[in-house]
XYZ file of C-alpha atoms in Angstrom:
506
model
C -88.710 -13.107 51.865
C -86.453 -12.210 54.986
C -84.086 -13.659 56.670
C -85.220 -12.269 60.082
C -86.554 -14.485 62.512
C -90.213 -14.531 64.008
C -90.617 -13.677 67.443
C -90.173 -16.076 69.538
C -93.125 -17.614 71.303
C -93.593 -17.986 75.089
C -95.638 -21.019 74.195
C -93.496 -24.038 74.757
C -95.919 -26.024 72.586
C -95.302 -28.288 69.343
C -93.959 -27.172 66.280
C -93.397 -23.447 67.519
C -90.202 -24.602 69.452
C -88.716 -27.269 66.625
C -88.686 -24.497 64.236
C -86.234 -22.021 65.671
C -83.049 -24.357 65.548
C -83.788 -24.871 61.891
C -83.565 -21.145 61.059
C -80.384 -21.060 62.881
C -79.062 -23.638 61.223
C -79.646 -21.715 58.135
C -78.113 -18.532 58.853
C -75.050 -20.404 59.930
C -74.706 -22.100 57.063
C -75.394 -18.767 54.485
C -72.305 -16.907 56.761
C -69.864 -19.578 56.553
C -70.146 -19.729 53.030
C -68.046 -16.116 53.541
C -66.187 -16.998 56.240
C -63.837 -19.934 57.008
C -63.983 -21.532 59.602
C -62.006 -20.102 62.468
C -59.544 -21.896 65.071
C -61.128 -21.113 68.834
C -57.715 -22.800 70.029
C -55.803 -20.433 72.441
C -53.598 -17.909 70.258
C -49.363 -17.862 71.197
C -48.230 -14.358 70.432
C -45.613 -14.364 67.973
C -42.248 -13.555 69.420
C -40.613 -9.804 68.746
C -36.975 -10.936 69.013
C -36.624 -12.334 65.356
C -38.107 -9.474 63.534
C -35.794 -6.975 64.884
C -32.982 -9.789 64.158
C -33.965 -9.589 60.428
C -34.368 -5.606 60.633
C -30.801 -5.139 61.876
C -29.307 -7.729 59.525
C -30.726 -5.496 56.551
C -29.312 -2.204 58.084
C -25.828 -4.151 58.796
C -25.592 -5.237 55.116
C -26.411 -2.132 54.140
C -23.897 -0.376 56.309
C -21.738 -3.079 55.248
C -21.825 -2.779 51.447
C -22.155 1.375 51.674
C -19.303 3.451 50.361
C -17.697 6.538 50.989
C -18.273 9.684 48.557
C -14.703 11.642 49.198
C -15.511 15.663 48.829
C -12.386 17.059 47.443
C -12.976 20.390 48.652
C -13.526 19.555 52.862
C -11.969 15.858 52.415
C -15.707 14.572 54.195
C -17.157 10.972 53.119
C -20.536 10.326 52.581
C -21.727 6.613 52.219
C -24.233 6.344 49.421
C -25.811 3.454 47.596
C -22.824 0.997 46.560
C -24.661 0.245 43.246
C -24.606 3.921 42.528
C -20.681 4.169 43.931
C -19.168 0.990 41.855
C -20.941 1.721 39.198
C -19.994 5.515 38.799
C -15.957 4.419 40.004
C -16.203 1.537 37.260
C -17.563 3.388 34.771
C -14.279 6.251 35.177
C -12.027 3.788 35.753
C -12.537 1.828 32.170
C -12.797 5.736 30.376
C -9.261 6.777 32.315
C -8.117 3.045 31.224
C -9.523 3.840 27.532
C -7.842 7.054 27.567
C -4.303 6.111 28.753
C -4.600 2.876 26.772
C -5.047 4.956 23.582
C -2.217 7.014 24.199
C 0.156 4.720 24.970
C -0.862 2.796 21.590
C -0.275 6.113 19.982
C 2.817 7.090 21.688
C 4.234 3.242 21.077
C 3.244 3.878 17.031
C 5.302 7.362 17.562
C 8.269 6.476 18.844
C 8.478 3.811 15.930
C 7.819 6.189 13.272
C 9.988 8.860 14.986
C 13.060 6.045 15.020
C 12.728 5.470 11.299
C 12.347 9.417 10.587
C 16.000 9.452 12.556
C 17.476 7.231 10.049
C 15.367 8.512 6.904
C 16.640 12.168 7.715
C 20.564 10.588 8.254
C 20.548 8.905 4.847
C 18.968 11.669 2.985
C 21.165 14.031 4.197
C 23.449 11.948 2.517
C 21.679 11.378 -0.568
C 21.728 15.242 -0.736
C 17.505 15.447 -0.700
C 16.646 19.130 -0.514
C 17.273 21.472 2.608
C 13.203 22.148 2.724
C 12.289 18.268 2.410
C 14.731 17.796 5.414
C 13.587 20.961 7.927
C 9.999 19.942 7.328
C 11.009 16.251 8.440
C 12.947 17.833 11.531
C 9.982 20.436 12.299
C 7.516 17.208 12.555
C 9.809 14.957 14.502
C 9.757 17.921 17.024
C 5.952 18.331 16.989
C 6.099 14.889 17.873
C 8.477 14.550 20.382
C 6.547 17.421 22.521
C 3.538 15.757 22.247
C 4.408 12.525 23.418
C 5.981 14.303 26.206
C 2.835 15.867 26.599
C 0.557 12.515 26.781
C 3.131 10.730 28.650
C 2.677 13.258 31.223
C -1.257 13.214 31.261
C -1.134 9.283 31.655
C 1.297 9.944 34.705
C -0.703 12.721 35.974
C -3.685 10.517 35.635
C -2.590 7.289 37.220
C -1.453 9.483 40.458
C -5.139 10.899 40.194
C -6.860 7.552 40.353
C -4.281 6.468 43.024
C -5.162 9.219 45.146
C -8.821 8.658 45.167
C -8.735 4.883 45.488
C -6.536 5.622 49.178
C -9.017 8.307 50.262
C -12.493 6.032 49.076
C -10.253 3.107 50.567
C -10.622 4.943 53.774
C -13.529 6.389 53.518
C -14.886 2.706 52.960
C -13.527 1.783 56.135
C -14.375 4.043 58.397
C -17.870 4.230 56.443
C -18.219 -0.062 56.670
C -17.597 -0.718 60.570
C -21.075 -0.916 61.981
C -21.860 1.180 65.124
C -21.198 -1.331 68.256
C -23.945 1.211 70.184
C -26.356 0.688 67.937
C -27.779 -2.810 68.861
C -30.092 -2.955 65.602
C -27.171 -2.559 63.244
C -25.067 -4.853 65.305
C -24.419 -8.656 63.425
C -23.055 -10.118 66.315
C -26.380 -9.350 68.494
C -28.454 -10.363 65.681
C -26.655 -13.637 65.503
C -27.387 -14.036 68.967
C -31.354 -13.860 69.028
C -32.460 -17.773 69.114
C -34.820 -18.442 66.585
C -38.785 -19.358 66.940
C -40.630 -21.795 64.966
C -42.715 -19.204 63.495
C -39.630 -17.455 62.061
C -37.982 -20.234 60.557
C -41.364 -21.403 59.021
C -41.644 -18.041 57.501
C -37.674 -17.903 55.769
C -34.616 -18.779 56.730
C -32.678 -19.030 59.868
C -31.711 -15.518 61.140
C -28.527 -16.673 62.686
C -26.949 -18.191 60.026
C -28.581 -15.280 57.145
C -26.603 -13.001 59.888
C -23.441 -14.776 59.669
C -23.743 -15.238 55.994
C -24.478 -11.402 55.315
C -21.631 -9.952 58.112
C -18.399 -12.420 56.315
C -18.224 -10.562 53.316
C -19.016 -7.096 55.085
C -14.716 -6.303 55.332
C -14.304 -7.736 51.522
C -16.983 -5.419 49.991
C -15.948 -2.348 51.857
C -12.153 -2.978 50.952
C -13.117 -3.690 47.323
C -14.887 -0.012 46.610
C -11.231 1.594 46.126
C -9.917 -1.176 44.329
C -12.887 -1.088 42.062
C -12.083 2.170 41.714
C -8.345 2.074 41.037
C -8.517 -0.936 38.576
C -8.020 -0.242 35.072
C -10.821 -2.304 33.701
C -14.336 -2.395 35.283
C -15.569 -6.271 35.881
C -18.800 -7.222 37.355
C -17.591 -8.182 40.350
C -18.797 -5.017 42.347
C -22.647 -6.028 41.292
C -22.916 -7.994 44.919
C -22.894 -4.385 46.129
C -26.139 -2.961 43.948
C -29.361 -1.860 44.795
C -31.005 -5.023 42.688
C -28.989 -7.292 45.114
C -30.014 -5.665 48.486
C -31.586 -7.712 50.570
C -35.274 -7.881 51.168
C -36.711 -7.684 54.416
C -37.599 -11.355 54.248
C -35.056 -14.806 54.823
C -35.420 -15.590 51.426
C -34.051 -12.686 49.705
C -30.998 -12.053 52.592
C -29.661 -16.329 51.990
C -29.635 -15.163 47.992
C -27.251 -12.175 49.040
C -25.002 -14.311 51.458
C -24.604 -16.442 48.589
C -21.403 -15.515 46.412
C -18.120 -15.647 48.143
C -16.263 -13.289 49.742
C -13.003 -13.960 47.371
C -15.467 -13.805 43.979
C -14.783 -9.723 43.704
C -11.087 -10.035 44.207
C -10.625 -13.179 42.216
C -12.517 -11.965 38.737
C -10.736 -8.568 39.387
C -7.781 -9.776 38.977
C -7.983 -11.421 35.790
C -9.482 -7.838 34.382
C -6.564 -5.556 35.878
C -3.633 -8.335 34.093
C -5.704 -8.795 30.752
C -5.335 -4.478 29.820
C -1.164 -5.014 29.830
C -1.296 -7.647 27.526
C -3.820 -6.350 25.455
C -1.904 -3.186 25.332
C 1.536 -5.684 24.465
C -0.053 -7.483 21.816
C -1.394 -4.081 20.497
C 2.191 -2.788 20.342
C 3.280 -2.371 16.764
C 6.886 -3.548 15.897
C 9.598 -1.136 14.052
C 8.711 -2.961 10.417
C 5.151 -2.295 10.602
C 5.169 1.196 10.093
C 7.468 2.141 7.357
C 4.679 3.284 5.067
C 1.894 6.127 6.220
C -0.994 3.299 5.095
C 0.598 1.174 7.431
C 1.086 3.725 10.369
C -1.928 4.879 9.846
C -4.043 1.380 10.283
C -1.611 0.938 13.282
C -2.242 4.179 14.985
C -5.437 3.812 16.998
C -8.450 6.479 16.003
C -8.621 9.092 18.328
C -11.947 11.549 18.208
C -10.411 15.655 18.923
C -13.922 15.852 21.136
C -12.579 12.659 23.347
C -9.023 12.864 23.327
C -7.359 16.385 22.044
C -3.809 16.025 22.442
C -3.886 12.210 21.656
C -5.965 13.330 18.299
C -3.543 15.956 17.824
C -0.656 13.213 18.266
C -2.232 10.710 16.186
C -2.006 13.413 13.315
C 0.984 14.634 14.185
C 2.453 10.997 13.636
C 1.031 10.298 10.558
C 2.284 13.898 8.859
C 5.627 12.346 10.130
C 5.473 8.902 8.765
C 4.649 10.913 4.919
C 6.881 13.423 5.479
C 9.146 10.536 6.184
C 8.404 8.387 2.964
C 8.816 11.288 1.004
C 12.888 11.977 2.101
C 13.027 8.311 1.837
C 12.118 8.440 -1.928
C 13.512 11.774 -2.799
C 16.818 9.967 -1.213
C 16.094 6.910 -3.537
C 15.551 9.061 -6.721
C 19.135 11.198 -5.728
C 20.626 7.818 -5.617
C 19.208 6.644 -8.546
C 19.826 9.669 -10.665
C 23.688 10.049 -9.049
C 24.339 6.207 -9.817
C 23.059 6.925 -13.322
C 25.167 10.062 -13.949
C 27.723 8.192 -12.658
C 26.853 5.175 -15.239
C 27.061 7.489 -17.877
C 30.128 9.411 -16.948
C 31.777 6.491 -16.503
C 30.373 5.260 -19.724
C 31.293 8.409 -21.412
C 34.564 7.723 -20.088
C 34.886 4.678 -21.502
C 33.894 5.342 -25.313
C 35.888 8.566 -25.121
C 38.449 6.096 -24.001
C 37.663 4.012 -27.079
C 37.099 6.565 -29.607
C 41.065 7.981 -28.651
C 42.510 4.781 -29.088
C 40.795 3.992 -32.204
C 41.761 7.824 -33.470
C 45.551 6.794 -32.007
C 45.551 3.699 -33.906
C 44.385 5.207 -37.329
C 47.441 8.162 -37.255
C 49.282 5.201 -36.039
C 48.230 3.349 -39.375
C 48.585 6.886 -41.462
C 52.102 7.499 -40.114
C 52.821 3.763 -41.301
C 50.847 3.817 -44.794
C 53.248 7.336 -45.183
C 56.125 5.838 -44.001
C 55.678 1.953 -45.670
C 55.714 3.858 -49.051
C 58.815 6.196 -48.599
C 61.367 2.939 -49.315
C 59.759 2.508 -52.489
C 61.109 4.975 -55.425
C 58.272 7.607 -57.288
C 55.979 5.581 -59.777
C 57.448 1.921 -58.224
C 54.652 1.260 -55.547
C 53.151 -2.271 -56.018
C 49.436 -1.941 -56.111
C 49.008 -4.345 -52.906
C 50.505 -1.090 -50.692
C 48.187 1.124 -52.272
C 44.597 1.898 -51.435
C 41.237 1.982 -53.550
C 38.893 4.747 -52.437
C 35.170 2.883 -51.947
C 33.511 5.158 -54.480
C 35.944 4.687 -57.062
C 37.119 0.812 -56.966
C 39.437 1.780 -60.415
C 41.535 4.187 -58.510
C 44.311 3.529 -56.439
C 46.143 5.886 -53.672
C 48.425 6.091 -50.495
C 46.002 4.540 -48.218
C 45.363 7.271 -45.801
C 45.174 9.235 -48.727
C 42.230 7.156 -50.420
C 40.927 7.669 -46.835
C 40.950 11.442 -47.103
C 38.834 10.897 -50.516
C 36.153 9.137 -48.882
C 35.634 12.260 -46.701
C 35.285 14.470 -49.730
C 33.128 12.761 -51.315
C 31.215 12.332 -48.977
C 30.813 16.041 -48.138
C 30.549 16.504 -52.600
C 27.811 14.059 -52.638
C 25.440 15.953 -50.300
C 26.405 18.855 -52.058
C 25.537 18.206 -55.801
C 23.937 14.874 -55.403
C 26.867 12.691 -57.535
C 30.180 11.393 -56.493
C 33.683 12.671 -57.908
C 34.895 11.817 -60.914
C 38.085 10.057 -61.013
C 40.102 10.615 -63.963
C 43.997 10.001 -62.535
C 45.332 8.557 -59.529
C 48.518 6.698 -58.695
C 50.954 6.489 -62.187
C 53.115 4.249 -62.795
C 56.838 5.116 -63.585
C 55.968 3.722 -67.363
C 52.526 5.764 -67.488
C 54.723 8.945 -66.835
C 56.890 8.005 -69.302
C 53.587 7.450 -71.284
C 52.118 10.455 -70.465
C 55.252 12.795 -71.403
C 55.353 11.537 -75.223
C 51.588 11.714 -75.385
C 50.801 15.420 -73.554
C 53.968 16.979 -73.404
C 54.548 19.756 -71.163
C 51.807 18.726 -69.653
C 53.014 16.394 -68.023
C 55.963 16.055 -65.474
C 59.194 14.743 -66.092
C 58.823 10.824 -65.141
C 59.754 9.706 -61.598
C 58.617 13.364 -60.513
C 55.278 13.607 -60.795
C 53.392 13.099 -57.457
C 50.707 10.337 -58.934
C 53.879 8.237 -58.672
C 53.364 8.856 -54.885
C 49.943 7.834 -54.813
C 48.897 11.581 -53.550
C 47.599 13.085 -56.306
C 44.248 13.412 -58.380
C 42.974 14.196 -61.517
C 39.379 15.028 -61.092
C 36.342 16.004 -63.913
C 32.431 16.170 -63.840
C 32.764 20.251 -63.603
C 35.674 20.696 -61.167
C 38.042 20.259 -64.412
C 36.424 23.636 -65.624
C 37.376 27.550 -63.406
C 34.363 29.102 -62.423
C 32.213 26.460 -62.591
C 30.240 25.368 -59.239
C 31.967 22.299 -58.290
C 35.134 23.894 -58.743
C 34.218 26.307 -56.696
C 32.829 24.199 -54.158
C 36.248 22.126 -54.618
C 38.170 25.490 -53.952
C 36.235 26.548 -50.770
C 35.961 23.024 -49.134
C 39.062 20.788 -50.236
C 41.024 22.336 -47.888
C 39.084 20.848 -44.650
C 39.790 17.246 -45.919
C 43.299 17.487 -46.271
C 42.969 18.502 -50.409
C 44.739 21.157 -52.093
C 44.928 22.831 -55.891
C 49.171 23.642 -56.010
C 49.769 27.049 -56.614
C 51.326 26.529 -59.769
C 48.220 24.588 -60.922
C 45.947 27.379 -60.552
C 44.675 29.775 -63.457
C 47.389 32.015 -62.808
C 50.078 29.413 -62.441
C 52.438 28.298 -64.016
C 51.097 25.386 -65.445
C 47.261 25.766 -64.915
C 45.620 22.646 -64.206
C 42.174 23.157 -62.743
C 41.697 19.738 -62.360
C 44.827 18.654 -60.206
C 44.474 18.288 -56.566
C 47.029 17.168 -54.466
C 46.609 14.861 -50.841
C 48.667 16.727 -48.277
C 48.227 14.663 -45.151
């Protein structure tokens, strides 16, 4: 079936002429079902004034929050996109700030452990540690001192660096932030003074004020790209300036730019520039903290030789001179401890020396008296309480340092052949020489002569009594050394041999 309409009839008659209306109808109704319904009222063209207001207020806050690439080599600018800019100057800025806060950390830590190594390498000089010990110490505390000279001068050489660019972006950002005053698109002043339509403000907001908004913090972003790029720690202040905050052609994207303040960069800024000091003061290890290498070392920050070279190279540096350090320190300790014992000792040796002459001094002191106590009394009348009993021989009694003598001997006879001497005569009595001269004879010496009345003299058996036996022997070649003779006239060839009479001649 088609849509298309009959031809129309001439004929004016009956049903021919109702029918046409009704296919019209139709039709109409079949194309509006496509198509709304449209407004026949007289159009009013839409004014050109506020669009080229909202295209100049873009261009101005672009102009506005551009900054200023400084080409070392020809000293031109070059405004570029500020999100690019900020982010690039932050991004340097916290790496120089990482890098000079790292070696002043480092340099802090040195000059501690280089303080201590000063005093180590004074008191074992004293403490006499070795000559190598000590020039390794001093070679390290030199290797030290150059390269903090050496980092101190990078961070220096660095800060002047980052001073010099901030001035010339500073400038750069000025000259690169004042909008053209020829150029009327680019120009806030003539944007703000386009009245608005209806049909504008319907569509977003107010032109005027999004102009006024956008142009008040046009002097505080340009003035903030050098300080952005001068401060030591990057903050997210400069993100007002990036791409993803640019403003859209429309109202409603320029009042969300105009929003932050013009004092919110320099205000968080702040707080990021004062907050590195004390970081780096509160970071700063004190004098007692790094006596031992474990402790230097967990002081020291870690440095990386592919970041850092001379730092890294300082950092190790330090460290060799906090153990070369410890080690004078305890070589020093062990000197003192092994002089203050030597001295101990010496001092005891002294001491018992000291003791063992006074004891020796006091028993010739009490020989000289046990000689001289018996010289009042006549030969053979010695009361038995001045007279002496050797301790092997309880029976026998002698001149007390005599008896002492005989101790001695025996002593030395014992480890010999295994058996003490045999006692068979000691002191006599004037009555047992009297005794002895009826009973023996000859043998015996006239009474009040004889030196057992002294207390001096022995008459000894168990072998020495026979010549050529071994004890005599050992008698004849040892006596001697403990103050013991055999009289000449005693011996074989005497004249009165008694082999076993030996006589105390102390």
């Amino acid at each position: 079936m088609s849509d298309r309409l009959p031809p129309r009839r001439r004929s004016g008659g009956g049903r021919h002429v109702a029918t046409a209306p009704a296919a019209a109808t139709r039709r109409s109704r079949q194309a509006g079902a496509h198509r709304a319904p449209q407004d026949h009222r007289p159009r009013t063209p839409r004014p050109l004034a506020p669009r080229i207001a909202q295209g100049g207020v873009v261009v101005a806050l672009a102009v506005a929050l551009g900054v200023v690439l400084v080409n070392p080599a020809t000293g031109e600018g070059a405004t570029a996109s500020s999100s690019t800019s900020l982010t690039g100057a932050d991004t340097a800025a916290q790496a120089d700030q990482a890098a000079r806060s790292t070696r002043e950390k480092v340099a802090q830590v040195a000059d501690a452990v280089t303080a201590r190594a000063v005093a180590v390498r004074a008191d074992g000089a004293q403490a006499q540690v070795s000559a190598d010990q000590l020039a390794q110490l001093d070679s390290l505390r030199a290797q030290v001192a150059t390269l903090v000279t050496k980092v101190q001068q990078e961070n220096v050489a660095a800060r002047t660096d980052r001073a010099g660019v901030a001035s010339r972006g500073g400038a750069s950002a000025e000259r690169g932030g004042a909008p053209d005053p020829s150029a009327p698109t680019a120009s806030p002043s003539s944007t703000a003074s386009t009245p608005p339509t209806p049909g504008a403000t319907a569509a977003g907001a107010d032109p005027t004020s999004t102009a006024a908004a956008l142009a008040a913090p046009s002097p505080s972003a340009s003035t903030d790209t050098p300080a952005a790029s001068a401060s030591p720690a990057p903050t997210g202040s400069t993100s007002t300036g990036s791409p993803s905050t640019a403003p859209a052609p429309t109202g409603s994207a320029s009042t969300d730019v105009a929003t932050p303040s013009p004092d919110a960069p320099s205000a968080s800024a702040t707080p990021s520039a004062s907050a590195t000091p004390s970081a780096a003061t509160s970071a700063t290890p004190s004098a007692t903290a790094v006596e031992t290498p474990d402790q230097v070392a967990a002081a020291i920050p870690q440095v990386l030789g592919t970041d850092d070279p001379d730092a890294a190279q300082l950092r190790d540096a330090v460290i060799a001179l906090a153990r070369s350090t410890a080690a004078v320190s305890a070589a020093a300790d062990a000197n003192r401890t092994a002089a203050k014992a030597a001295a101990d000792a010496a001092t005891q040796a002294a001491a018992s020396a000291a003791e063992a002459a006074a004891a020796q001094a006091a028993a010739d002191a009490q020989r000289a008296a046990w000689k001289t106590s018996l010289q009042g009394y006549p030969n053979g009348k010695i009361p038995a309480s001045a007279l002496c009993a050797p301790t092997f021989d309880g029976g026998a009694l002698l001149r007390c340092d005599a008896a002492e003598a005989l101790d001695s001997l025996d002593a030395a006879y014992f480890q010999a052949f295994g058996a003490h001497l045999t006692i068979n005569d000691s002191y006599r009595s004037y009555a047992a020489q009297v005794a002895c001269l009826s009973t023996r004879g000859w043998l015996c010496a006239t009474p009040g002569t004889s030196h057992h009345g002294l207390g001096i003299a022995v008459d000894l058996g168990g072998g020495i009594e026979q010549p050529g036996s071994a004890q005599h022997a050992w008698m004849v070649k040892n006596a001697a050394t403990f103050q013991f003779e055999h009289p000449s006239w005693a011996q074989p060839d005497g004249s009165k041999p008694e082999p076993w009479h030996w006589e105390y001649t102390g």
